[in-house]
PDB file of C-alpha atoms in Angstrom:
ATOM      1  CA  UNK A 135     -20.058 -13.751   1.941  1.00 83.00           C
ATOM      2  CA  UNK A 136     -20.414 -17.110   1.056  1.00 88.00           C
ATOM      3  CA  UNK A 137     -17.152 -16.871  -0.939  1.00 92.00           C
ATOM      4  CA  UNK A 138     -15.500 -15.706   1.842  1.00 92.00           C
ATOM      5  CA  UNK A 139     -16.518 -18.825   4.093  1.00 92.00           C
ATOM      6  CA  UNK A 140     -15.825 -21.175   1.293  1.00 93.00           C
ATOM      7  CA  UNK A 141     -12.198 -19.720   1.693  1.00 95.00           C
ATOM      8  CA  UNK A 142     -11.842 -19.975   5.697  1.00 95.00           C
ATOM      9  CA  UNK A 143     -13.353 -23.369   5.227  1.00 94.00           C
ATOM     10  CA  UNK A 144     -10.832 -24.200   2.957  1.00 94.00           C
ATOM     11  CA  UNK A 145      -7.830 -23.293   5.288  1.00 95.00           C
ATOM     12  CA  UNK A 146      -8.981 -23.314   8.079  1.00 93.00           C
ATOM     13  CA  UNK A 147     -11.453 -26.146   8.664  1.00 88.00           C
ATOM     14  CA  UNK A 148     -14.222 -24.505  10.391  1.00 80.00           C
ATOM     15  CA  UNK A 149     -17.704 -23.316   8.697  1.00 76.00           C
ATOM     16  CA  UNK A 150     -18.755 -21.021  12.057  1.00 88.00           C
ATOM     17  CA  UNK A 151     -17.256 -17.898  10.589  1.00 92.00           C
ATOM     18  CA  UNK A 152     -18.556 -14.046  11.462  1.00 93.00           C
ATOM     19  CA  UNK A 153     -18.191 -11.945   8.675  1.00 93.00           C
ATOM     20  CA  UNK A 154     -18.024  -8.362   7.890  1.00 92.00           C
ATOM     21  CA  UNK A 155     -17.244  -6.298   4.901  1.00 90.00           C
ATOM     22  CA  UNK A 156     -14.840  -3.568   6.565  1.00 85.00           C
ATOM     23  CA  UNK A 157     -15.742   0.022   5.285  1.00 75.00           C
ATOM     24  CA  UNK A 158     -12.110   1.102   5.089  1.00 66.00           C
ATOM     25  CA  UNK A 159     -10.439   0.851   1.997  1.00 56.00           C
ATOM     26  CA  UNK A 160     -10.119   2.244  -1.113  1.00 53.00           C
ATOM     27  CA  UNK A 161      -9.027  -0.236  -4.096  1.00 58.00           C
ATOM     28  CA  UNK A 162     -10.305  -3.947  -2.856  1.00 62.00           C
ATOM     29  CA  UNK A 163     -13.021  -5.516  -1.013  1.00 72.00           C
ATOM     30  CA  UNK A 164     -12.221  -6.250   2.412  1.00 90.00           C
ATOM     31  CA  UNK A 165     -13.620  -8.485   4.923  1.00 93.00           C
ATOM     32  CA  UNK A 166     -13.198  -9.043   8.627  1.00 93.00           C
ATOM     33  CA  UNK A 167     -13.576 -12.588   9.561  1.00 94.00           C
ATOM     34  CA  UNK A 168     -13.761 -14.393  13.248  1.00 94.00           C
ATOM     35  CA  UNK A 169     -14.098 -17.583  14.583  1.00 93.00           C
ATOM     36  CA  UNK A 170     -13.791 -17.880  18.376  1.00 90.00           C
ATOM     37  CA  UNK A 171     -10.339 -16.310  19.290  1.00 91.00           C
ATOM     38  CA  UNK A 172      -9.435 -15.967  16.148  1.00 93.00           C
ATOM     39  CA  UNK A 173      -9.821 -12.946  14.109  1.00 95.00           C
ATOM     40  CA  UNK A 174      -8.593 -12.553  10.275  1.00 96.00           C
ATOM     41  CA  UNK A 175      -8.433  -9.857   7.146  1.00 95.00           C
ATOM     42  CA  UNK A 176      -9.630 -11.426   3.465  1.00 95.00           C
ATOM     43  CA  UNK A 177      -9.120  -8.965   0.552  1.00 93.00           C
ATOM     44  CA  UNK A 178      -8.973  -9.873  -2.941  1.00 92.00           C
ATOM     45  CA  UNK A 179      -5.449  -8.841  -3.893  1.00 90.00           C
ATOM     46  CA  UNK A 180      -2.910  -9.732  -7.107  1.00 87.00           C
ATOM     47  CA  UNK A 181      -0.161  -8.380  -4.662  1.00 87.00           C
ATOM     48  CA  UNK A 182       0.082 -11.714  -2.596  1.00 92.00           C
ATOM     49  CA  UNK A 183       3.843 -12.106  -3.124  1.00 92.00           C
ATOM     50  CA  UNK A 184       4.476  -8.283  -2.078  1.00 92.00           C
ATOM     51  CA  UNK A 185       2.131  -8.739   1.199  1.00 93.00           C
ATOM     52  CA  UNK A 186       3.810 -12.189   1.914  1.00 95.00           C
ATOM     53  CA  UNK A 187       7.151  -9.861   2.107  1.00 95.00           C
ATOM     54  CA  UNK A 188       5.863  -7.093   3.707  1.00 94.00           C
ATOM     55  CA  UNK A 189       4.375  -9.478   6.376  1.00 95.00           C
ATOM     56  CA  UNK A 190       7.860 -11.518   6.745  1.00 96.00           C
ATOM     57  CA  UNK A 191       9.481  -8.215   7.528  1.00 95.00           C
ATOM     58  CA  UNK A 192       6.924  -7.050   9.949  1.00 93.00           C
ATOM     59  CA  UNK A 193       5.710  -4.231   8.478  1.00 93.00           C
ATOM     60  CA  UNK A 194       2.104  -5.325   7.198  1.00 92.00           C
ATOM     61  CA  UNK A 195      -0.042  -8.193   8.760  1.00 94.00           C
ATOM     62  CA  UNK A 196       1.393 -10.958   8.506  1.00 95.00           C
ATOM     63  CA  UNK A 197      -0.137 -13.450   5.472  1.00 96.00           C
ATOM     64  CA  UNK A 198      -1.456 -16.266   7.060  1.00 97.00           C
ATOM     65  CA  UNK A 199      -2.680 -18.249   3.575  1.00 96.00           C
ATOM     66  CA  UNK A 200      -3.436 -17.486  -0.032  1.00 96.00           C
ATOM     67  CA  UNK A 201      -5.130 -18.735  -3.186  1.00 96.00           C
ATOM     68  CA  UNK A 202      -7.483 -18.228  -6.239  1.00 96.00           C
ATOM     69  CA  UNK A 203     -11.513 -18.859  -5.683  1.00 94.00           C
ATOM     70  CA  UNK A 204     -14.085 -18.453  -8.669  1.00 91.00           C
ATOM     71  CA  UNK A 205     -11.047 -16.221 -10.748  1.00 93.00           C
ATOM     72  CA  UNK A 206     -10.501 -14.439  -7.886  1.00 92.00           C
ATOM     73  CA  UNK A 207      -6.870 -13.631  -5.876  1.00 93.00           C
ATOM     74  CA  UNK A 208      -6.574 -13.852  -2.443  1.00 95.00           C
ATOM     75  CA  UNK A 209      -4.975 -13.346   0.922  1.00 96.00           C
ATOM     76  CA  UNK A 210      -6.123 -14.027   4.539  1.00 97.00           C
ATOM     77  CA  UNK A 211      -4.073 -11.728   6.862  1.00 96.00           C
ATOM     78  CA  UNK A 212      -4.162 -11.671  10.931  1.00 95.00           C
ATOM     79  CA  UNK A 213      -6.226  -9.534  11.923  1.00 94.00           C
ATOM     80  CA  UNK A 214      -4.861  -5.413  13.303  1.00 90.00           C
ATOM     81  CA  UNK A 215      -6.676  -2.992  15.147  1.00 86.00           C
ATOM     82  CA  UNK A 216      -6.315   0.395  16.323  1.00 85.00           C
ATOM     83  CA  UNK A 217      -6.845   4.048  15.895  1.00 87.00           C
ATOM     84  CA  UNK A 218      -5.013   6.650  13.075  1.00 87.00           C
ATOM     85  CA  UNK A 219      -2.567   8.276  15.667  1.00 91.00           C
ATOM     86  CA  UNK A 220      -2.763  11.796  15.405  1.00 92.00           C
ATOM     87  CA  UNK A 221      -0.188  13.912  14.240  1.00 91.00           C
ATOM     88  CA  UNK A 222       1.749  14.626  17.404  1.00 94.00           C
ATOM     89  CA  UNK A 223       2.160  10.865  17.942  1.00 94.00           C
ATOM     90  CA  UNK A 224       3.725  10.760  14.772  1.00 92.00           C
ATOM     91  CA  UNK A 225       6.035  13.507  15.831  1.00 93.00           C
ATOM     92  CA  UNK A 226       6.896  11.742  18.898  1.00 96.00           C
ATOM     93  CA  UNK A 227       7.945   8.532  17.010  1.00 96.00           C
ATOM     94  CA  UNK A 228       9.964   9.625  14.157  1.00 95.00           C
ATOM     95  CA  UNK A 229      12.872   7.403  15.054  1.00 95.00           C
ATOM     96  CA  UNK A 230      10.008   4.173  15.067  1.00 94.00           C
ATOM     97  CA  UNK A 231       8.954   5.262  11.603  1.00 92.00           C
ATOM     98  CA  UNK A 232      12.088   5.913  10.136  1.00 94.00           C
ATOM     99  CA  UNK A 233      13.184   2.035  11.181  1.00 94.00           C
ATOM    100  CA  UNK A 234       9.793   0.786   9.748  1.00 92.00           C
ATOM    101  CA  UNK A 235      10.262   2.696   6.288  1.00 92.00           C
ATOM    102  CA  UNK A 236      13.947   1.723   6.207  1.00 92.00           C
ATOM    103  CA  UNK A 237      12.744  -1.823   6.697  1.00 93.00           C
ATOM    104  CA  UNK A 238      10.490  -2.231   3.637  1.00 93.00           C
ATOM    105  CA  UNK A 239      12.704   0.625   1.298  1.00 91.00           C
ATOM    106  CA  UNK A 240      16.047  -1.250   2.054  1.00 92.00           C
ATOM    107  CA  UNK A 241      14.351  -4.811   1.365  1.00 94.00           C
ATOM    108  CA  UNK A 242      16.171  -6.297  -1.908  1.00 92.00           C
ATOM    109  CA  UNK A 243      13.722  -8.908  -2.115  1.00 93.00           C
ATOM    110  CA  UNK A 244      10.811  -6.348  -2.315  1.00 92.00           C
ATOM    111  CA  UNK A 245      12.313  -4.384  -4.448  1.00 88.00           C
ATOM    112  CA  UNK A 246      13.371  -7.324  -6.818  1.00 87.00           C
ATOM    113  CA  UNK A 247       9.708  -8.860  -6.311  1.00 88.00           C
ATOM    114  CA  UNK A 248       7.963  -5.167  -7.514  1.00 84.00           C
ATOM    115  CA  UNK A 249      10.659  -4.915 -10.291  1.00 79.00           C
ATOM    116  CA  UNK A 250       9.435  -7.483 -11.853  1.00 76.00           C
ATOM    117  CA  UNK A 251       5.886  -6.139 -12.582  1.00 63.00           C
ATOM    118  CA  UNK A 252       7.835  -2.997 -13.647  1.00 65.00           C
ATOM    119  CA  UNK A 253       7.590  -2.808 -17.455  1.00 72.00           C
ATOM    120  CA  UNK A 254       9.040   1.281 -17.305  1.00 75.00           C
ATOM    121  CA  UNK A 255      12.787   2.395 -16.501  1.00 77.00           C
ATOM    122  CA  UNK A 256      13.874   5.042 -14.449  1.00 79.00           C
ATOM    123  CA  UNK A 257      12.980   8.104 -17.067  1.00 82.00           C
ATOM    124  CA  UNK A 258       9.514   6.443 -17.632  1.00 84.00           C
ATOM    125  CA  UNK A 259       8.690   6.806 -13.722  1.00 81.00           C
ATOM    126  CA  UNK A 260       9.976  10.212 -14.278  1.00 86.00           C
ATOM    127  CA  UNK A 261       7.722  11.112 -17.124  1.00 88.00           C
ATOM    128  CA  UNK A 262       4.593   9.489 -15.977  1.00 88.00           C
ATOM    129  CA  UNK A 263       4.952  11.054 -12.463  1.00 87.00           C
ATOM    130  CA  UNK A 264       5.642  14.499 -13.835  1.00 91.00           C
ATOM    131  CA  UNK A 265       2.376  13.761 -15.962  1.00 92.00           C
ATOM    132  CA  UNK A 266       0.307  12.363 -13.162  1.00 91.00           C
ATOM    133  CA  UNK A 267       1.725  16.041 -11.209  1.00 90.00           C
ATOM    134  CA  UNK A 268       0.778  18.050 -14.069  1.00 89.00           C
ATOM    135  CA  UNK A 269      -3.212  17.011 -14.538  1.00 91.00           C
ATOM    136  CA  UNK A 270      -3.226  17.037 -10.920  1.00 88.00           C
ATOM    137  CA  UNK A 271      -1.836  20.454 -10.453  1.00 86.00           C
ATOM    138  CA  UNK A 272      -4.271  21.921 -13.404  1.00 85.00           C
ATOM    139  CA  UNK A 273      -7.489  20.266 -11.688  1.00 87.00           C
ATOM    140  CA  UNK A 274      -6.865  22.475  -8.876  1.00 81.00           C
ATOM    141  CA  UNK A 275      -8.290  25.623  -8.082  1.00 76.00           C
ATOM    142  CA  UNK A 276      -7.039  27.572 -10.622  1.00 75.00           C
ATOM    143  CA  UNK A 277      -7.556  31.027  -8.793  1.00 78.00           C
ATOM    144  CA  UNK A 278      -6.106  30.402  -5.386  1.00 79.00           C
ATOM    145  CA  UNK A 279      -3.082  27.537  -6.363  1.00 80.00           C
ATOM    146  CA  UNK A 280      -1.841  29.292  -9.594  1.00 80.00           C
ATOM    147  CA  UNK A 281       0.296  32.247  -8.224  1.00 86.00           C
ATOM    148  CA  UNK A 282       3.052  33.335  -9.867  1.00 89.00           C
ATOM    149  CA  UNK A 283       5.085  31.930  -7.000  1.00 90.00           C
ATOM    150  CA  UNK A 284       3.600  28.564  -7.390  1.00 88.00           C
ATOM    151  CA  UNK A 285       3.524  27.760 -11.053  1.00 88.00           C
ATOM    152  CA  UNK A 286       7.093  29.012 -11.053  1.00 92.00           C
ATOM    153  CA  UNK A 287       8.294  26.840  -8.369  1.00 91.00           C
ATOM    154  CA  UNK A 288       6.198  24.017 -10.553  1.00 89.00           C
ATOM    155  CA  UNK A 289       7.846  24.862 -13.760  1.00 91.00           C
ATOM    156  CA  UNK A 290      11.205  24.954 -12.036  1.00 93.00           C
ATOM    157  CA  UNK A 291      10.673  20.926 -10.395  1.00 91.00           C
ATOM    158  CA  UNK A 292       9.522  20.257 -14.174  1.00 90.00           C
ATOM    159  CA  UNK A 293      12.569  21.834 -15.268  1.00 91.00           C
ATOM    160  CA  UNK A 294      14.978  20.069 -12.594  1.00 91.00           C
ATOM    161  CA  UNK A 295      13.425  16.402 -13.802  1.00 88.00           C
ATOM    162  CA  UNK A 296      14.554  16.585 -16.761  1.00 85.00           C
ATOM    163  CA  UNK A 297      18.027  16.633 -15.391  1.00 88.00           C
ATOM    164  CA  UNK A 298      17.749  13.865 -12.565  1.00 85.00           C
ATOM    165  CA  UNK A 299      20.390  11.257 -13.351  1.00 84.00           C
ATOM    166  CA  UNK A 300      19.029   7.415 -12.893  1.00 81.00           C
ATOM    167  CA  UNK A 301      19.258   6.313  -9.561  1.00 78.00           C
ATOM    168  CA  UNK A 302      18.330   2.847  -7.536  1.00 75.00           C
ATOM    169  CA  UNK A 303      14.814   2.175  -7.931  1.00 73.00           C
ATOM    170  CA  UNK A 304      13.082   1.307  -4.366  1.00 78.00           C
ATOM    171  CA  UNK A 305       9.691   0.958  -2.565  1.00 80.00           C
ATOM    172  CA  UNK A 306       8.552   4.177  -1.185  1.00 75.00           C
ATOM    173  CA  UNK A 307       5.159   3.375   0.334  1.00 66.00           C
ATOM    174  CA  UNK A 308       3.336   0.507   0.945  1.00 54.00           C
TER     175      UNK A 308
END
């Protein structure tokens, strides 16, 4: 925690910070943060650049400062809350979440800023996806997933790949 205030001190001039480690999330450390009115997100990220874009096209929090403390990368994001919508509320706004995915997969600086980490071409996605697919599909339960039907259908998409002619890469989720 005390890394944490260092940081908000740092940017934000004030020491009087509450802090929280959040309990969502699955790959960094997260951290609620608030001082009076204000209310922030800290992670420890490498993907600043990508969550500087994704906040200047309004589909993440919006980065509000950034750095590197004891090694370590950061962001500070505003603060977002709310509830996971169920499903029929994602049924009822289709139209909102096709704009918001069209936003981020139609965004040439995102794509050029994640191609640039990318050290694979089109067929190498391919391959490692089909690989990532495969140990997946042979952790599962064997006796109820591997019907004929299904490990045909599997073999088929296999099959298919191997045909798929290179296309634009793009971000697909963020």
């Amino acid at each position: 925690m005390e890394q944490i205030k260092r940081i908000l001190q740092h940017h934000f001039g004030s020491t009087s910070w509450e802090i929280e480690r959040t309990e969502d999330g699955l790959q960094n450390a997260g951290y609620i943060a608030q001082n009076g009115q204000m209310k922030v997100f800290v992670k420890f990220t490498e993907a600043t650049a990508a969550l500087q874009r994704l906040g200047e096209i309004a589909v993440a929090p919006r980065v509000l400062a950034s750095g590197i403390d004891g090694g370590k990368t950061y962001v500070v994001q505003d603060h977002i809350t709310g509830e996971y919508p169920d499903w029929q509320w994602f049924a009822n706004h289709l139209p909102e979440l096709a704009s918001c995915i069209q936003r981020y997969h139609n965004d040439q600086p995102l794509t050029d800023l994640l191609s640039q980490q990318a050290n694979i071409d089109y067929h190498g996605h391919i391959t490692l996806d089909l690989a990532q697919l495969t140990a997946q599909f042979t952790s599962l339960n064997a006796e109820a997933l591997h019907t004929p039907e299904i490990t045909s259908a599997f073999e088929e998409l296999k099959s298919q790949a191997k045909r798929l002619q290179p296309t634009r890469l793009v971000p697909v989720h963020i």
